Short mmCIF file of C-alpha atoms in Angstrom, two decimals:
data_model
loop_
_atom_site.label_atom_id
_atom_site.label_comp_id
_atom_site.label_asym_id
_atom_site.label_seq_id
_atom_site.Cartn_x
_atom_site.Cartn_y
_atom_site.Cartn_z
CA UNK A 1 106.79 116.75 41.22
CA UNK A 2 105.95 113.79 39.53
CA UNK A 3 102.22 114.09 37.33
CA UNK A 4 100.78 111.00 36.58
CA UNK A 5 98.35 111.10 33.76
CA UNK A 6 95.27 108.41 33.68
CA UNK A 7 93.80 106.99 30.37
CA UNK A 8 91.28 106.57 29.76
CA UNK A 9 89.29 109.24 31.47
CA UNK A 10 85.76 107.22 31.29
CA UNK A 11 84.85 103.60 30.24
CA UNK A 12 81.50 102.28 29.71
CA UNK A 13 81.43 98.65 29.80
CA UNK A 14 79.30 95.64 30.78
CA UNK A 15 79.30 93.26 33.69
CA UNK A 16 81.56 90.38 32.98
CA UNK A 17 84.13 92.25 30.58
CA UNK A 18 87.89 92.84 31.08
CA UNK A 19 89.00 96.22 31.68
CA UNK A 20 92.68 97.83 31.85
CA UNK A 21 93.57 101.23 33.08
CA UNK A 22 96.58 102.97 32.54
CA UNK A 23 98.50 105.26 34.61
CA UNK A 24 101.43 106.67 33.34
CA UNK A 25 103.99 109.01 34.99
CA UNK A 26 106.19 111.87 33.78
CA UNK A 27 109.50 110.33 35.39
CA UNK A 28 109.91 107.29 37.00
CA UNK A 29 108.41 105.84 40.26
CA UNK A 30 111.11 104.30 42.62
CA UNK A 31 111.12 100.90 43.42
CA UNK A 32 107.65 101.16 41.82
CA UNK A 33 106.26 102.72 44.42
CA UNK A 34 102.51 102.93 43.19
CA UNK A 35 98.73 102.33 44.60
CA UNK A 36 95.48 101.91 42.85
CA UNK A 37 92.66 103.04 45.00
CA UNK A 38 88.51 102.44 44.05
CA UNK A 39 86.44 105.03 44.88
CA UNK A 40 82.47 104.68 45.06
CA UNK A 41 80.58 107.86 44.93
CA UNK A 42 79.89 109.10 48.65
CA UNK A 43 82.75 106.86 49.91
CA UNK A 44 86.21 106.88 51.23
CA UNK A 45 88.85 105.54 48.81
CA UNK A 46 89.97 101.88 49.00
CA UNK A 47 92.80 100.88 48.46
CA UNK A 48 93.38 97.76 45.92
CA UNK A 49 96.62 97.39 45.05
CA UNK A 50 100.51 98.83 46.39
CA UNK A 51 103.83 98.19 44.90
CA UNK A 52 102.39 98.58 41.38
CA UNK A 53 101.06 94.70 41.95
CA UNK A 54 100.40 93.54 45.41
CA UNK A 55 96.87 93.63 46.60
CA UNK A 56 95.48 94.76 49.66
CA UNK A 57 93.76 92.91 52.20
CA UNK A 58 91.01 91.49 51.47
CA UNK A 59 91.19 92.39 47.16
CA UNK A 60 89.71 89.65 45.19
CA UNK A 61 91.99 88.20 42.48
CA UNK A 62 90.14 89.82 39.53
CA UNK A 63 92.11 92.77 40.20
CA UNK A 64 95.55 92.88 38.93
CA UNK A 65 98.61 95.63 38.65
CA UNK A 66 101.72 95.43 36.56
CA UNK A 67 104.07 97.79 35.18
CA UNK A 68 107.45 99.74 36.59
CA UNK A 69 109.15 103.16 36.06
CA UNK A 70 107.04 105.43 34.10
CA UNK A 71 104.11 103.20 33.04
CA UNK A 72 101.37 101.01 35.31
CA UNK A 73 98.35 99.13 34.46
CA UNK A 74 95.16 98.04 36.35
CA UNK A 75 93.43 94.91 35.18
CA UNK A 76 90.16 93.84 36.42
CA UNK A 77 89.94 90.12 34.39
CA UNK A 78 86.21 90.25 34.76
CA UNK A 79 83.69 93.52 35.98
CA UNK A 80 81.71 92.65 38.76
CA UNK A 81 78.50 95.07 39.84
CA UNK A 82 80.40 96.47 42.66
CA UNK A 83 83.33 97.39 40.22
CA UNK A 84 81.58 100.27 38.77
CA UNK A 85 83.72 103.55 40.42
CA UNK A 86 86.72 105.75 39.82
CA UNK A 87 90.13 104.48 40.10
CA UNK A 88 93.04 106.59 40.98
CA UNK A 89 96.43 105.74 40.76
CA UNK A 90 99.29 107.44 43.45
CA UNK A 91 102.41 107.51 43.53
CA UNK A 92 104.39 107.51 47.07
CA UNK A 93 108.03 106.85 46.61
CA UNK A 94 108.28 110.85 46.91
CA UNK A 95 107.04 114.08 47.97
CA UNK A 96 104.52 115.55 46.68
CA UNK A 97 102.79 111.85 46.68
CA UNK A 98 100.59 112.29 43.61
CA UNK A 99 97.21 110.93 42.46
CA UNK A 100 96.51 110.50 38.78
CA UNK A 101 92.93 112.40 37.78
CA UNK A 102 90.83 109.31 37.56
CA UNK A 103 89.66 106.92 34.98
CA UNK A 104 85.40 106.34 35.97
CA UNK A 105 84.25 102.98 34.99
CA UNK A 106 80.66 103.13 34.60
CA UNK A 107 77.74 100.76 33.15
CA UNK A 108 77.36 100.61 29.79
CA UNK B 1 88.28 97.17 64.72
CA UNK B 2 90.92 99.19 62.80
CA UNK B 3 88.95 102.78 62.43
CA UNK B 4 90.15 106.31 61.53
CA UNK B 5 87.60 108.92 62.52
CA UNK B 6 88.25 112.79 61.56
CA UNK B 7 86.38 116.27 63.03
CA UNK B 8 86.97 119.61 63.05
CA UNK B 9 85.80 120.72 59.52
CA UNK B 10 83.32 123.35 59.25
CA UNK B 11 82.46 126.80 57.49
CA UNK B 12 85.67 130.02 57.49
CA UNK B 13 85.92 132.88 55.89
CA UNK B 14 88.69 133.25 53.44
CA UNK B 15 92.36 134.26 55.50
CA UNK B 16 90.94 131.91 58.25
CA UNK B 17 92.77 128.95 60.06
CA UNK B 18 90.86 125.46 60.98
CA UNK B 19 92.30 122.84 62.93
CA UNK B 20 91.31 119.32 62.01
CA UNK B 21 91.38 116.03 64.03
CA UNK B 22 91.32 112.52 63.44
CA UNK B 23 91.27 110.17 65.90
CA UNK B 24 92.77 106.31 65.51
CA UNK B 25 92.05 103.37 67.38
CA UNK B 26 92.84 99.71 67.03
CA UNK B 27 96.43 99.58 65.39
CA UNK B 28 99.52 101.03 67.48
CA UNK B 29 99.17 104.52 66.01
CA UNK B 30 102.57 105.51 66.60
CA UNK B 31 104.25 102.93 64.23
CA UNK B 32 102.71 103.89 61.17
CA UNK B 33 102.37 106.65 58.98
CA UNK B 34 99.64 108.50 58.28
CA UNK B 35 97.99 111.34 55.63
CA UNK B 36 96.00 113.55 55.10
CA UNK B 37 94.03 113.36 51.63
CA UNK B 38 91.55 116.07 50.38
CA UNK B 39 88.94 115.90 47.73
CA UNK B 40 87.17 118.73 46.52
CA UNK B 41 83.39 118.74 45.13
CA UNK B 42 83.22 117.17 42.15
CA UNK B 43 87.09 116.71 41.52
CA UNK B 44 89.87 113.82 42.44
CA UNK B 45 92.10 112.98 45.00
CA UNK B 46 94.56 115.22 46.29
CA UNK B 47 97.52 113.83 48.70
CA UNK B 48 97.42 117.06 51.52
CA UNK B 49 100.28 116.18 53.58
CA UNK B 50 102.30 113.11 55.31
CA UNK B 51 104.18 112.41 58.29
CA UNK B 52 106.12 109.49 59.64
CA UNK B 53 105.76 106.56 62.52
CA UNK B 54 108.34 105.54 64.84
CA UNK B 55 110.97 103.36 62.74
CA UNK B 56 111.03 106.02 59.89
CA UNK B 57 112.60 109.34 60.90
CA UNK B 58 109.85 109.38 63.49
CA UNK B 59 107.78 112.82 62.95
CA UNK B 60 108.91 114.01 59.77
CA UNK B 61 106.74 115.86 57.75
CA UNK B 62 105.87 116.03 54.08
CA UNK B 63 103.53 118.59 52.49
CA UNK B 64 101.69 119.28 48.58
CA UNK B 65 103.02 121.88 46.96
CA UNK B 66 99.22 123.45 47.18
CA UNK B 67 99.40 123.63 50.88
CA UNK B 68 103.28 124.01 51.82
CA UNK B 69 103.86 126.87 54.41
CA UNK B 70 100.00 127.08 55.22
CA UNK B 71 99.20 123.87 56.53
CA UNK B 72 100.95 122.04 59.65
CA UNK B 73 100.85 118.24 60.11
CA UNK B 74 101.16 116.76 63.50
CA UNK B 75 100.64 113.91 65.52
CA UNK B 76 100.12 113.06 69.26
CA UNK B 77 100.88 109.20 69.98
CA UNK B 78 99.73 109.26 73.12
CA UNK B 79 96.41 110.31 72.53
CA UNK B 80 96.18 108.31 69.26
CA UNK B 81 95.24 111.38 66.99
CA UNK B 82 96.55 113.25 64.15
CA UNK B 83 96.12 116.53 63.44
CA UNK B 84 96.13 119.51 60.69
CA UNK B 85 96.76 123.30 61.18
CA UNK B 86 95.31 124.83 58.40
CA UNK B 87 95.83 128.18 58.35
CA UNK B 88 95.49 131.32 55.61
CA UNK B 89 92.91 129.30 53.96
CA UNK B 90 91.42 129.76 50.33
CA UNK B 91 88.35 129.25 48.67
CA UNK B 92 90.14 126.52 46.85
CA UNK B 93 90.81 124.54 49.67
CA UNK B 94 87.01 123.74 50.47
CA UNK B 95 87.15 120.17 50.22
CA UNK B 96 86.17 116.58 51.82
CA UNK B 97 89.68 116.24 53.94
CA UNK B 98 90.16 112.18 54.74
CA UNK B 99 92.87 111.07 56.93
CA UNK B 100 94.94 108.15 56.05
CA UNK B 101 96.53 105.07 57.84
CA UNK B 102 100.15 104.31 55.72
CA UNK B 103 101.08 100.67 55.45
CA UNK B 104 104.45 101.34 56.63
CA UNK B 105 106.09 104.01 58.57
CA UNK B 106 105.93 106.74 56.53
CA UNK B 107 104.35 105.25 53.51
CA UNK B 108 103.41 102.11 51.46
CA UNK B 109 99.67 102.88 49.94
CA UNK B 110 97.11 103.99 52.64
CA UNK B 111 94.94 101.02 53.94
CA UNK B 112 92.74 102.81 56.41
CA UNK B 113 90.57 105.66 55.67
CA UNK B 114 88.39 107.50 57.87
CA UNK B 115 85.06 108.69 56.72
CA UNK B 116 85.92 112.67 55.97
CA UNK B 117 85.15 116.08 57.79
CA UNK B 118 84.04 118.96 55.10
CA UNK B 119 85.97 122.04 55.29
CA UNK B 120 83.71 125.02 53.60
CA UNK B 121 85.54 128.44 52.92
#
């Protein structure tokens, strides 16, 4: 099973600063087969980004992902309101398809 | 609309078996995979169980190591729904369970997400 470790576990920032998560994995993740997902409390998960850095439908172009084989970033270039919330990282090129334990980006 | 819509959750007593729905509409269901996601109060994500579309080893199943040999994963294309056995249940598995559209057929990120059905035991 492949663990994937988030860092760091809470951020308090302001609106209008750059952020990067990390998400880093105990053995590599084929053909960089990871997802970032938002999460707003009360809400479903969204997905933002797949393949480490494509994004999803409809993802504004703050949000960036980079990275391969054991470690991944999430950049959001500039924090809007609405990007206050948890972010998970997953990875899916195997079974179990694991999600990292969260990094919460909250208001400074 | 693309929309994912789960039921079935509810209140059992430890031992106990629940069988959740969740029904799909507006995407052909059978091509893609789809999961089921869990989250209990307070905590993360946890990736339940998977199974595949037509195009990738149509109907295979994958499973958490948390649930494996408790839990069954199955879908019925021509009704549009997926399903989850969920049997010899624990007090750890009371959760928020959320089923998942896949991007591809059998994975690729999950882009649809229904809104979740609480399972209490």
């Amino acid at each position: 099973e492949i663990v994937l470790t988030q860092s760091p576990g809470t951020l308090s920032l302001s609106p209008g600063e750059r952020v990067t998560l990390s998400c880093r994995a105990s053995q590599s993740v084929s053909s960089s087969y990871l997802a970032w997902y938002q999460q707003k409390p009360g809400q479903a998960p969204r997905l933002l980004l797949y393949g480490a850095s494509s994004r999803a439908t409809g993802i504004p172009d703050r949000f960036t992902g980079s990275g391969s084989g054991t470690d991944f970033t999430l950049t959001i270039s500039r924090l809007e309101p609405e990007d206050f919330a948890v972010y998970y990282c997953q990875h899916y090129g195997s079974s179990p398809r694991t999600f990292g334990p969260g990094t919460k980006v909250d208001i400074k | 609309e693309v929309q994912l819509s789960e039921s079935g959750g509810g209140l059992v007593q430890p031992g106990g078996s629940l069988r959740l729905s969740c029904a799909a509409s507006g995407f052909t269901f059978s091509s893609y995979g789809m999961s089921w996601v869990r989250q209990a109060p307070g905590k993360g994500l946890e990736w339940v169980s998977g199974i595949s579309g037509s195009g990738g080893s149509s109907g295979s199943t994958y499973y958490g190591e948390s649930v494996k040999g408790r839990f069954t994963i199955s879908r019925d294309n021509s009704k549009n729904t997926l399903y989850l056995q969920m049997n010899s249940l624990r007090a750890e598995d009371t959760a928020v369970y959320y089923c998942a559209k896949e991007r591809g057929s059998i994975r690729g990120g999950m882009d649809v997400w229904g809104q979740g059905t609480t399972v209490t035991v």
